[in-house]
Tab-separated table of C-alpha atoms in Angstrom:
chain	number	residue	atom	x	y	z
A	1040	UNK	CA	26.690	24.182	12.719
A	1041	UNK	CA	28.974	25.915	10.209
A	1042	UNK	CA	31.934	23.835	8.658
A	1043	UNK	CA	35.106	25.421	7.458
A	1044	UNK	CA	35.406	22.251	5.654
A	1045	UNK	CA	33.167	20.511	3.117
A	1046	UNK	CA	31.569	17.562	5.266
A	1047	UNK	CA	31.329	14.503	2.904
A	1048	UNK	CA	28.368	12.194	2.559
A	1049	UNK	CA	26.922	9.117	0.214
A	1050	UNK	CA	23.414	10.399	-0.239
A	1051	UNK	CA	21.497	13.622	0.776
A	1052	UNK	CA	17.651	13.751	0.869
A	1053	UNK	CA	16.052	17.276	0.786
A	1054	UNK	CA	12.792	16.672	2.995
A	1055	UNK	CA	11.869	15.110	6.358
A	1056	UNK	CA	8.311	14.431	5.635
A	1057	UNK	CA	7.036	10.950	5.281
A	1058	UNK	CA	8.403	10.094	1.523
A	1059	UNK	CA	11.918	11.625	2.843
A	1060	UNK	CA	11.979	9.608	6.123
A	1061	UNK	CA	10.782	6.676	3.989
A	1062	UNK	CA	14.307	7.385	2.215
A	1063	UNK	CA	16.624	8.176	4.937
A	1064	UNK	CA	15.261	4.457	6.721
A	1065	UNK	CA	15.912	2.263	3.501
A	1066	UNK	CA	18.779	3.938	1.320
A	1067	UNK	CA	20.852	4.447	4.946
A	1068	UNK	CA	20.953	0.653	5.434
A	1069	UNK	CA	23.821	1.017	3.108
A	1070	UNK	CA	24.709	4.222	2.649
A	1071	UNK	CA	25.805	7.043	4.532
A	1072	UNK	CA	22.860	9.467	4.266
A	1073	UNK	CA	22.092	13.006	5.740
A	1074	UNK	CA	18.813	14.179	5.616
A	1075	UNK	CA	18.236	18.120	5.284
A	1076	UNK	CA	15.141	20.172	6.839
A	1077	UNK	CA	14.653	23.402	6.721
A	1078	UNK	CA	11.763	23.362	9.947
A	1079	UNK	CA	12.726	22.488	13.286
A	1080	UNK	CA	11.369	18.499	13.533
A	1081	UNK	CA	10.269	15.995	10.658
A	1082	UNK	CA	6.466	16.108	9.174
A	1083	UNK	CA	5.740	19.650	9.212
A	1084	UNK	CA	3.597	20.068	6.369
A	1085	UNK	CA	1.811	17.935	4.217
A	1086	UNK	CA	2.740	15.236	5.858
A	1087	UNK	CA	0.728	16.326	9.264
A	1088	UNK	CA	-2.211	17.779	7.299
A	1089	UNK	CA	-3.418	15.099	5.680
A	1090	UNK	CA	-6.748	12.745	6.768
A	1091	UNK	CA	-4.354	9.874	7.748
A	1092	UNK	CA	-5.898	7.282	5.263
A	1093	UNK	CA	-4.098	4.280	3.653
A	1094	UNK	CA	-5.652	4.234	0.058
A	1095	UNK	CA	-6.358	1.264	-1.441
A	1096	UNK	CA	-5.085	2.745	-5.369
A	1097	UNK	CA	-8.372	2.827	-6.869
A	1098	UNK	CA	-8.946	6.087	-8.321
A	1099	UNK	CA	-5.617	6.181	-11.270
A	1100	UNK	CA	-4.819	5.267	-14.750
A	1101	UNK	CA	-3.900	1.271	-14.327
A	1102	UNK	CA	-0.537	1.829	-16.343
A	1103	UNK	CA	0.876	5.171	-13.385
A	1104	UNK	CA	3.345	5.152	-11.209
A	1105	UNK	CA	0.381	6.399	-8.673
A	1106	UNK	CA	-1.318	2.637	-8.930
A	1107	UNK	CA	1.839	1.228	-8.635
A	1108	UNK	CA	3.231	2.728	-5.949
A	1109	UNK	CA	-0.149	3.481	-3.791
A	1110	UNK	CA	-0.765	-0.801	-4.278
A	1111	UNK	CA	2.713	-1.493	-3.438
A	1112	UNK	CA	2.827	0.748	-0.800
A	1113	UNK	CA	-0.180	0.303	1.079
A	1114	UNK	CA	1.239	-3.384	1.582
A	1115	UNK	CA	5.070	-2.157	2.762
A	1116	UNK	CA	2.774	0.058	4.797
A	1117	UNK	CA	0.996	-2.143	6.517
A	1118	UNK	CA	3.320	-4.774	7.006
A	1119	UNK	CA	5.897	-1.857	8.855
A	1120	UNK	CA	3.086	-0.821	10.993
A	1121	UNK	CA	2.765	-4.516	12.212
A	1122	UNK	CA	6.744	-4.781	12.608
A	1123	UNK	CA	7.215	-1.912	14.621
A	1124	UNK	CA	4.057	-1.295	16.805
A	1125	UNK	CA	3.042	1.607	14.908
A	1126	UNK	CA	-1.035	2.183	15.174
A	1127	UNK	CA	-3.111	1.945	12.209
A	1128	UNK	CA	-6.884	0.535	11.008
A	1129	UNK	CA	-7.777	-1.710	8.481
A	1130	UNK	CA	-11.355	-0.230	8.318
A	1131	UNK	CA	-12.059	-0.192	4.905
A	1132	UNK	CA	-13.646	2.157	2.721
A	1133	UNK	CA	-17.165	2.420	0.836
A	1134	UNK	CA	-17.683	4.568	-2.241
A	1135	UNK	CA	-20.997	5.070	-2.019
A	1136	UNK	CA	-23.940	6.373	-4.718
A	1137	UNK	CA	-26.572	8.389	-3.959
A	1138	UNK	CA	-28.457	8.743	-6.839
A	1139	UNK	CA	-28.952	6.726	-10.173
A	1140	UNK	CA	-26.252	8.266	-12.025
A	1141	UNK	CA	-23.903	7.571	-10.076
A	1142	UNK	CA	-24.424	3.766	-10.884
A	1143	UNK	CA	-22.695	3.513	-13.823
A	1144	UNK	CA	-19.416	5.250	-11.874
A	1145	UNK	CA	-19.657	2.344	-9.572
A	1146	UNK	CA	-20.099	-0.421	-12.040
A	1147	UNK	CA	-16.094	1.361	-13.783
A	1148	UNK	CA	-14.980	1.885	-11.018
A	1149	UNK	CA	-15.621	-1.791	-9.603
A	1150	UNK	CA	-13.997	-3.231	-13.763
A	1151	UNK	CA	-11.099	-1.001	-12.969
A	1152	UNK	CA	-10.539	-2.332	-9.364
A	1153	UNK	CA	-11.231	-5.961	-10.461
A	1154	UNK	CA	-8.591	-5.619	-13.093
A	1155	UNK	CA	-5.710	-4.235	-10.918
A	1156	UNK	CA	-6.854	-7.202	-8.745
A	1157	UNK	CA	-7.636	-4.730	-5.989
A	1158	UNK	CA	-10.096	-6.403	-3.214
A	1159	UNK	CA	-13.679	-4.661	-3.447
A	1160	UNK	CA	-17.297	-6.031	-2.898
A	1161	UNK	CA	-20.706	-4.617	-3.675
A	1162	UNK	CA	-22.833	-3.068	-0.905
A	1163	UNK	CA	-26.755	-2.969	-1.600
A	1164	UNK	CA	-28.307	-0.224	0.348
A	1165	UNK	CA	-29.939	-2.454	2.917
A	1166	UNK	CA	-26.693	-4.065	3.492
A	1167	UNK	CA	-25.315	-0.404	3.887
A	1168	UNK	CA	-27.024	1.132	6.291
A	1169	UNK	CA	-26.704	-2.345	8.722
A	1170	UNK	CA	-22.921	-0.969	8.566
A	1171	UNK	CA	-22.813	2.539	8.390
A	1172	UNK	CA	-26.547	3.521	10.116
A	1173	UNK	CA	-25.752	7.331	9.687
A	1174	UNK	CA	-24.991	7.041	5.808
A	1175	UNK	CA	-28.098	6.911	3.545
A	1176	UNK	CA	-27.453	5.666	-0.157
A	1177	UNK	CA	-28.526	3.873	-2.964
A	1178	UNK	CA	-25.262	1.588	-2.921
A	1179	UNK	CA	-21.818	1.416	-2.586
A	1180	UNK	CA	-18.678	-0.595	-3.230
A	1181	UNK	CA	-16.832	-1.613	0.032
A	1182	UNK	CA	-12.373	-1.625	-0.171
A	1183	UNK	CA	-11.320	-3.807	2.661
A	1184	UNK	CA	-7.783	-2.952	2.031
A	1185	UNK	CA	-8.399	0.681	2.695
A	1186	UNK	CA	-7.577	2.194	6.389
A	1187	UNK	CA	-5.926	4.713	8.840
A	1188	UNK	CA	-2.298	4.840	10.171
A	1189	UNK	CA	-1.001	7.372	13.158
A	1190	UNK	CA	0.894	9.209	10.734
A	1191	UNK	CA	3.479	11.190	13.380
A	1192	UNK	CA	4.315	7.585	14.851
A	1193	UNK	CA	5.129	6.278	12.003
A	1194	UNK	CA	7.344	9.283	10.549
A	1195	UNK	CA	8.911	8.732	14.221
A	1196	UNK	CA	9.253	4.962	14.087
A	1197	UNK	CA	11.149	6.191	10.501
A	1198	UNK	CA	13.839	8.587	11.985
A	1199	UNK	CA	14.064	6.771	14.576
A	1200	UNK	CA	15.196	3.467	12.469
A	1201	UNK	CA	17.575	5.781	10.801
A	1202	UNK	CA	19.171	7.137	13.208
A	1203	UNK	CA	20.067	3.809	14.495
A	1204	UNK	CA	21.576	3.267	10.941
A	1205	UNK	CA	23.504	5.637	9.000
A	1206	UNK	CA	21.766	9.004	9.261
A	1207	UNK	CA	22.137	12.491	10.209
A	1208	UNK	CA	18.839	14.601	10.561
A	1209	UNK	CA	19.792	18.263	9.642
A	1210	UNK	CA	17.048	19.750	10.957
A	1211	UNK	CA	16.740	23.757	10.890
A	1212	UNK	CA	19.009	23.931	7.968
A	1213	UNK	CA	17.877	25.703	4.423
A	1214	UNK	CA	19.371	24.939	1.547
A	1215	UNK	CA	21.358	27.870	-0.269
A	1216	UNK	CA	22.919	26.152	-3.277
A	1217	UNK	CA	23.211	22.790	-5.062
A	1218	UNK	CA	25.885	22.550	-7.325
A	1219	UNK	CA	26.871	19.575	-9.382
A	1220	UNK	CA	30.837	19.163	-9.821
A	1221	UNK	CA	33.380	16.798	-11.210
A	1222	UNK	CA	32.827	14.187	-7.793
A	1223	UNK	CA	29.236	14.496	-7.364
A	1224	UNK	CA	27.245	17.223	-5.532
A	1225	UNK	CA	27.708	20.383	-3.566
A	1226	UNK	CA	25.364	21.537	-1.466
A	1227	UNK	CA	25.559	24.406	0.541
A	1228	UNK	CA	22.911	25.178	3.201
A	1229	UNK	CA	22.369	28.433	5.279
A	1230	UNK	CA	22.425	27.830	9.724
A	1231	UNK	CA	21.893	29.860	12.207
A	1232	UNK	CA	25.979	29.870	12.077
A	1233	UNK	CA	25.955	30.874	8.801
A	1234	UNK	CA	26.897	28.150	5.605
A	1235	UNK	CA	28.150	25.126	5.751
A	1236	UNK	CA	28.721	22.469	2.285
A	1237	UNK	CA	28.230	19.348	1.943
A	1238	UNK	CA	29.515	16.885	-0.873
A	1239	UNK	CA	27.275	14.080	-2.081
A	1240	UNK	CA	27.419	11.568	-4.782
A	1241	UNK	CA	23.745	11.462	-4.652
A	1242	UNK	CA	21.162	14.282	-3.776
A	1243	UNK	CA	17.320	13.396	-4.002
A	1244	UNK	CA	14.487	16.339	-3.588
A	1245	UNK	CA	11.778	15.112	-1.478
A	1246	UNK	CA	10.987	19.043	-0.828
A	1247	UNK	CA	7.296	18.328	-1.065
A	1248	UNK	CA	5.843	21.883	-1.518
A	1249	UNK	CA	9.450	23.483	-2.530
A	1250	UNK	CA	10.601	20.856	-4.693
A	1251	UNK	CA	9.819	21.904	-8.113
A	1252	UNK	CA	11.480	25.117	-7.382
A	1253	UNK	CA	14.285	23.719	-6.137
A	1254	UNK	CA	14.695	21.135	-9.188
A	1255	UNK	CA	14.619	25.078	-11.680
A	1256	UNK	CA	17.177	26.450	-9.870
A	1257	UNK	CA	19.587	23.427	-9.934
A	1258	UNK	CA	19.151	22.059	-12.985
A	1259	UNK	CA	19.053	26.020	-14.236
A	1260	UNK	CA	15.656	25.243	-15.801
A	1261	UNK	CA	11.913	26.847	-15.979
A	1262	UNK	CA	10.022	23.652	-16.176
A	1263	UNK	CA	8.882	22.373	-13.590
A	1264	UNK	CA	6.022	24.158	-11.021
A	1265	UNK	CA	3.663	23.330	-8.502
A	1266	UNK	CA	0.176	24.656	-8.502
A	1267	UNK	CA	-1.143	24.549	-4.624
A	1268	UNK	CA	-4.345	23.306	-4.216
A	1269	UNK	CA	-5.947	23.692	-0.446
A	1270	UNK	CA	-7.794	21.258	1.369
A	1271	UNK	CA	-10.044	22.209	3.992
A	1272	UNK	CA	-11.492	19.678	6.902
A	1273	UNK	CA	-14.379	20.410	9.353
A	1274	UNK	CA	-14.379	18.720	12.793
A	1275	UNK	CA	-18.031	16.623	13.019
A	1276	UNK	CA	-18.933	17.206	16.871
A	1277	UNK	CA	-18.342	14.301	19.682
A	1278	UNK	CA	-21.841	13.195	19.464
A	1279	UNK	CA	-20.192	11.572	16.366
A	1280	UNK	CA	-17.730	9.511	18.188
A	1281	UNK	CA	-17.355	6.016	17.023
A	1282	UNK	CA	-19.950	6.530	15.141
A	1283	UNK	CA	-18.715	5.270	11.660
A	1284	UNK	CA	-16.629	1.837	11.216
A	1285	UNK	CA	-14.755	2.360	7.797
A	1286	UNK	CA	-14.489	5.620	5.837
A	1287	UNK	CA	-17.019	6.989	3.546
A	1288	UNK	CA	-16.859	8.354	-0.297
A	1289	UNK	CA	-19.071	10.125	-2.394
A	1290	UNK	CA	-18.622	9.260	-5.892
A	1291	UNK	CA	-16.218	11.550	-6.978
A	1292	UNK	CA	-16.040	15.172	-8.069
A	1293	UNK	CA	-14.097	17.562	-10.457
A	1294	UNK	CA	-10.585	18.024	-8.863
A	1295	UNK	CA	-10.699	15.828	-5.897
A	1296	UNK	CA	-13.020	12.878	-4.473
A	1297	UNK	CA	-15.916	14.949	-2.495
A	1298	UNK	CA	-16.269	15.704	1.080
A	1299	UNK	CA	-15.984	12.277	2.897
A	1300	UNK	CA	-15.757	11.144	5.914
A	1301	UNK	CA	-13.012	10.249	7.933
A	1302	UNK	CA	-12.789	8.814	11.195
A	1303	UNK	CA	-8.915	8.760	13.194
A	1304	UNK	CA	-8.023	5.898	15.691
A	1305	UNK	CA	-9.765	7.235	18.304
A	1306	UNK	CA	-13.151	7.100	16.618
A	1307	UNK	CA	-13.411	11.060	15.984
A	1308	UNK	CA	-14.744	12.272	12.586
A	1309	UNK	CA	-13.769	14.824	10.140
A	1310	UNK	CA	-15.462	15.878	6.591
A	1311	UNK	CA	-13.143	16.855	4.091
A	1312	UNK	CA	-11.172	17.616	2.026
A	1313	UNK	CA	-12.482	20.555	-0.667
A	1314	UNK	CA	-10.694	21.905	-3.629
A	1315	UNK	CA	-9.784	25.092	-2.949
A	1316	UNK	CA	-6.864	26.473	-5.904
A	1317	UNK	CA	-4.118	28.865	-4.570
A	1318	UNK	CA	-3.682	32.288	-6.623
A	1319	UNK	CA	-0.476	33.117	-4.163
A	1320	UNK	CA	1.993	29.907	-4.655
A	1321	UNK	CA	4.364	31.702	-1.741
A	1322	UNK	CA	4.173	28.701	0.022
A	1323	UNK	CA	6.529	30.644	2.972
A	1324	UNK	CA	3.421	32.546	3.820
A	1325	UNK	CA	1.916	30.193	6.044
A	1326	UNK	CA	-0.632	32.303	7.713
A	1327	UNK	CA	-2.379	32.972	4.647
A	1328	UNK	CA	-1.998	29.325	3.328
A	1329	UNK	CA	-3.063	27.736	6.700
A	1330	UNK	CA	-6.597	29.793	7.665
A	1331	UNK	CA	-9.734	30.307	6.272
A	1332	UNK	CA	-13.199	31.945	7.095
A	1333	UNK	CA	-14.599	28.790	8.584
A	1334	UNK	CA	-18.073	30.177	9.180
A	1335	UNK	CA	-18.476	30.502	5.723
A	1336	UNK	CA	-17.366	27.201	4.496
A	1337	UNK	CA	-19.273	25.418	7.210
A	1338	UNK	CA	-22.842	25.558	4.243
A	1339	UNK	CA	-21.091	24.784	1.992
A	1340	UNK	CA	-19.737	21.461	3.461
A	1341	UNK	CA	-22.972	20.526	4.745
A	1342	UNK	CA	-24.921	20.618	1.567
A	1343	UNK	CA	-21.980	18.405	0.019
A	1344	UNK	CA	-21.842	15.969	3.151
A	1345	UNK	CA	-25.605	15.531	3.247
A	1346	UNK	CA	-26.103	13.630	0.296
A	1347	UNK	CA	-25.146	10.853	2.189
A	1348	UNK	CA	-25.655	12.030	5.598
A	1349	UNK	CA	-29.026	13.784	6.475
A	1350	UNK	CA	-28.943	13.882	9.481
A	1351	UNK	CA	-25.893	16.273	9.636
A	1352	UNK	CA	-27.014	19.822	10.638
A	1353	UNK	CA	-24.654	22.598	10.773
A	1354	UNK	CA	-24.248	23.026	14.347
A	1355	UNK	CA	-22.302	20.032	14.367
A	1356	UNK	CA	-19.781	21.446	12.416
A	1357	UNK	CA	-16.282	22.959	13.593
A	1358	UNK	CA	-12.916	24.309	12.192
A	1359	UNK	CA	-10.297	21.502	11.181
A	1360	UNK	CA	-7.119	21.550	9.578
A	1361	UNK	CA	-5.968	22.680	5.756
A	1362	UNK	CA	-3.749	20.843	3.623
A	1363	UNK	CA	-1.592	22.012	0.895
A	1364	UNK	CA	-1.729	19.178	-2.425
A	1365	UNK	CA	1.710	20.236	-4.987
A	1366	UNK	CA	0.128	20.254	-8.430
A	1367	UNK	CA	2.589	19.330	-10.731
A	1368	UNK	CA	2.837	21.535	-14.045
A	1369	UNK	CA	5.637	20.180	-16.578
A	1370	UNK	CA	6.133	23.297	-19.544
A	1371	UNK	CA	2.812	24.563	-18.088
A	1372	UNK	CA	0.764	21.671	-18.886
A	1373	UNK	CA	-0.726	19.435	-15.835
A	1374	UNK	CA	1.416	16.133	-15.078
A	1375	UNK	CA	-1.168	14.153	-13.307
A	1376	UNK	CA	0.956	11.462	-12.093
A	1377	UNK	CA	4.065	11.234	-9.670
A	1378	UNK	CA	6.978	12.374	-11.275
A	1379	UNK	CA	10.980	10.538	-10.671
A	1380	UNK	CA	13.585	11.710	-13.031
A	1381	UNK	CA	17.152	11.090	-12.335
A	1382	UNK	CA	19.729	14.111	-13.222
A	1383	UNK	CA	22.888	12.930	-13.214
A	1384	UNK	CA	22.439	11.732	-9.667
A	1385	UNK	CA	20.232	14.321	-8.567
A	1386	UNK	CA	17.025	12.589	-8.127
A	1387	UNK	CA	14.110	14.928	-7.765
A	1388	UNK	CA	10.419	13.645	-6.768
A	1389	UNK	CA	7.715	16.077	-7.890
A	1390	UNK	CA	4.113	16.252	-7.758
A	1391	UNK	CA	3.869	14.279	-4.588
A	1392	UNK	CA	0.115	14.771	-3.194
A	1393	UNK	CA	-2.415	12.109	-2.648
A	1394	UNK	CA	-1.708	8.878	-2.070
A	1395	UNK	CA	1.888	10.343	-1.522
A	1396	UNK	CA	1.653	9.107	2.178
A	1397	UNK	CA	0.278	5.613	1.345
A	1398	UNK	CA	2.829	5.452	-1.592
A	1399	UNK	CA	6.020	6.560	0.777
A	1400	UNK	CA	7.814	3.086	1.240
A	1401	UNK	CA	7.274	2.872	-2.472
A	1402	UNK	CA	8.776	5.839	-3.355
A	1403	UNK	CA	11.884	4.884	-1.062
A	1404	UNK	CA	11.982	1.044	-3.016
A	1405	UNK	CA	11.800	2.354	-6.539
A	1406	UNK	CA	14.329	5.422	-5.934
A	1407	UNK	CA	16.384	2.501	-3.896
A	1408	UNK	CA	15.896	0.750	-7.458
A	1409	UNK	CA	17.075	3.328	-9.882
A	1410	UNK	CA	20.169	4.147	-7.834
């Protein structure tokens, strides 16, 4: 609703997905906080198109802030699923190797894990397929703290904590403007009623997709851009219900982990996600970001998928969901790990992709931290 007058506020977070909501619920227990989206309801996009999963932080550099905040995370995670009723899995997770050279990927990956103090345990392959009877491997390493989480009740459970608190949801609203001024920060955002400003002491960009762009224009800078990256899921067919206990990983490949498996809380599987790199980075576009010729990536996911499951033919294969992953670029060279930098009191959060929605409570302690 448009505002002749300049509405006043603590803190403002761009972004209703999961790391925004994450915000809004701790920083409003003390502060006055108003939470701007430009789509109609909270989670809209890569916070929905995601495979759900609570990773256990074993895949980054020991000393980034994506092992710090996916470990710390997971455990916030958890422990606000339990609080508040909302559904998730501890199923665990194998990596699994299915031929010799991927061995030796195990054996760093298990010294990495052992020295973050991560939980893991080696799987021979008789002990494997006791587990997981569809998955054929050599061997595998088994992460007990990995899992799934409903990820729309818990982005509920989150507004609905903060509305109960000190929050307004702005939902509908695009931003126009963010200026910085002599009391904080003006931001000015275009409604259906045309603008209306806000003042903030604090704005944080939890834009997801949008953010980098939206950290150039207000900081007046040409540094910061995100690459998209698709990633594709295929539906496995019903006859694969329940019929997988914890997740399953190939060992990893260029770009992204491999086409594993997935199951949700109801026991359905999907295969997923691909690398797929974005020439058109209009992210507005979302009919070209969001579809795909299916039929043609169906082969392609079964060779990859069959490594470790034989047994999968293609006929059991149907259209899932895509997923957008922000590629940060600082000065046009790759930043591989989250990225937090603090502006003057504009707080901008870039590069959030996987384990973005594992890391989300994190994110919300250590911004919590630096204000």
């Amino acid at each position: 609703m448009a505002n002749q007058e300049t509405l006043k506020t603590e803190v403002i977070v761009i972004g209703a997905g999961a790391v925004g909501l994450a915000l809004a619920h701790r920083l409003s227990a003390r502060n006055r906080v108003v939470v701007i989206e430009k789509n109609v309801k909270f989670g809209q996009e890569t916070s929905s198109r995601n495979s759900e999963v609570v990773h256990s932080g074993i895949y980054y550099p020991a000393n980034s802030r994506k092992t710090e905040w996916c470990i710390r995370g997971r455990e916030l995670l958890y422990s606000f699923c339990e609080q508040f009723k909302v559904p998730f899995l501890k199923c665990g997770k194998y990596v699994v190797a299915t031929q010799s050279s991927d061995s030796d990927y195990l054996e760093q990956l298990k010294n990495h894990c052992d020295s973050l103090g991560i939980p893991n345990s080696y799987v021979s392959q008789t002990e494997l397929k006791n587990r997981e009877p569809m998955v054929n491997a050599r061997e595998g390493l088994f992460f007990s703290e990995s899992g799934i989480v409903d990820s729309h009740s818990m982005m509920s459970r989150l507004e609905q904590l903060s509305l109960h608190q000190n929050t307004v949801f702005a939902y509908g609203h695009r931003l126009s403007k963010i200026q910085k001024n002599s009391i904080g920060w003006e931001v000015t955002l275009q409604t259906s009623e045309g603008l209306e400003k806000i003042q903030s002491e604090i704005v944080i960009n939890a834009a997801g997709l949008g953010a980098a762009q939206i950290s150039n224009e207000t900081l007046h800078l040409n540094r910061y851009e995100h690459r998209f990256c698709r990633g594709r899921y295929l539906n496995l067919s019903s006859k694969f219900l329940n019929a997988f206990k914890s997740l399953v990983y190939p060992t990893p490949l260029k770009d992204g982990l491999g086409v594993h498996v997935t199951r949700d809380l109801a026991g359905m599987v999907r295969l997923g996600p691909d690398v797929d790199w974005l020439t058109q980075s209009n992210y507005e576009k979302v009919d070209a970001l969001y579809d795909c010729d299916w039929e043609s990536l169906k082969p392609e996911f079964l060779i990859a998928a069959q490594r470790y499951l034989p047994s999968l033919s293609l006929g059991d294969l149907s259209p899932g969901l895509i997923g957008l992953r922000p590629k940060l670029f600082v000065d046009q060279i790759p930043n591989l790990d989250f990225l937090m930098e603090n502006h003057e009191g504009f707080i901008h959060l870039l590069g959030i992709e996987s384990p973005g929605l594992t890391s989300a409570m994190a994110i919300a302690e250590a911004v919590e931290n630096l204000l």
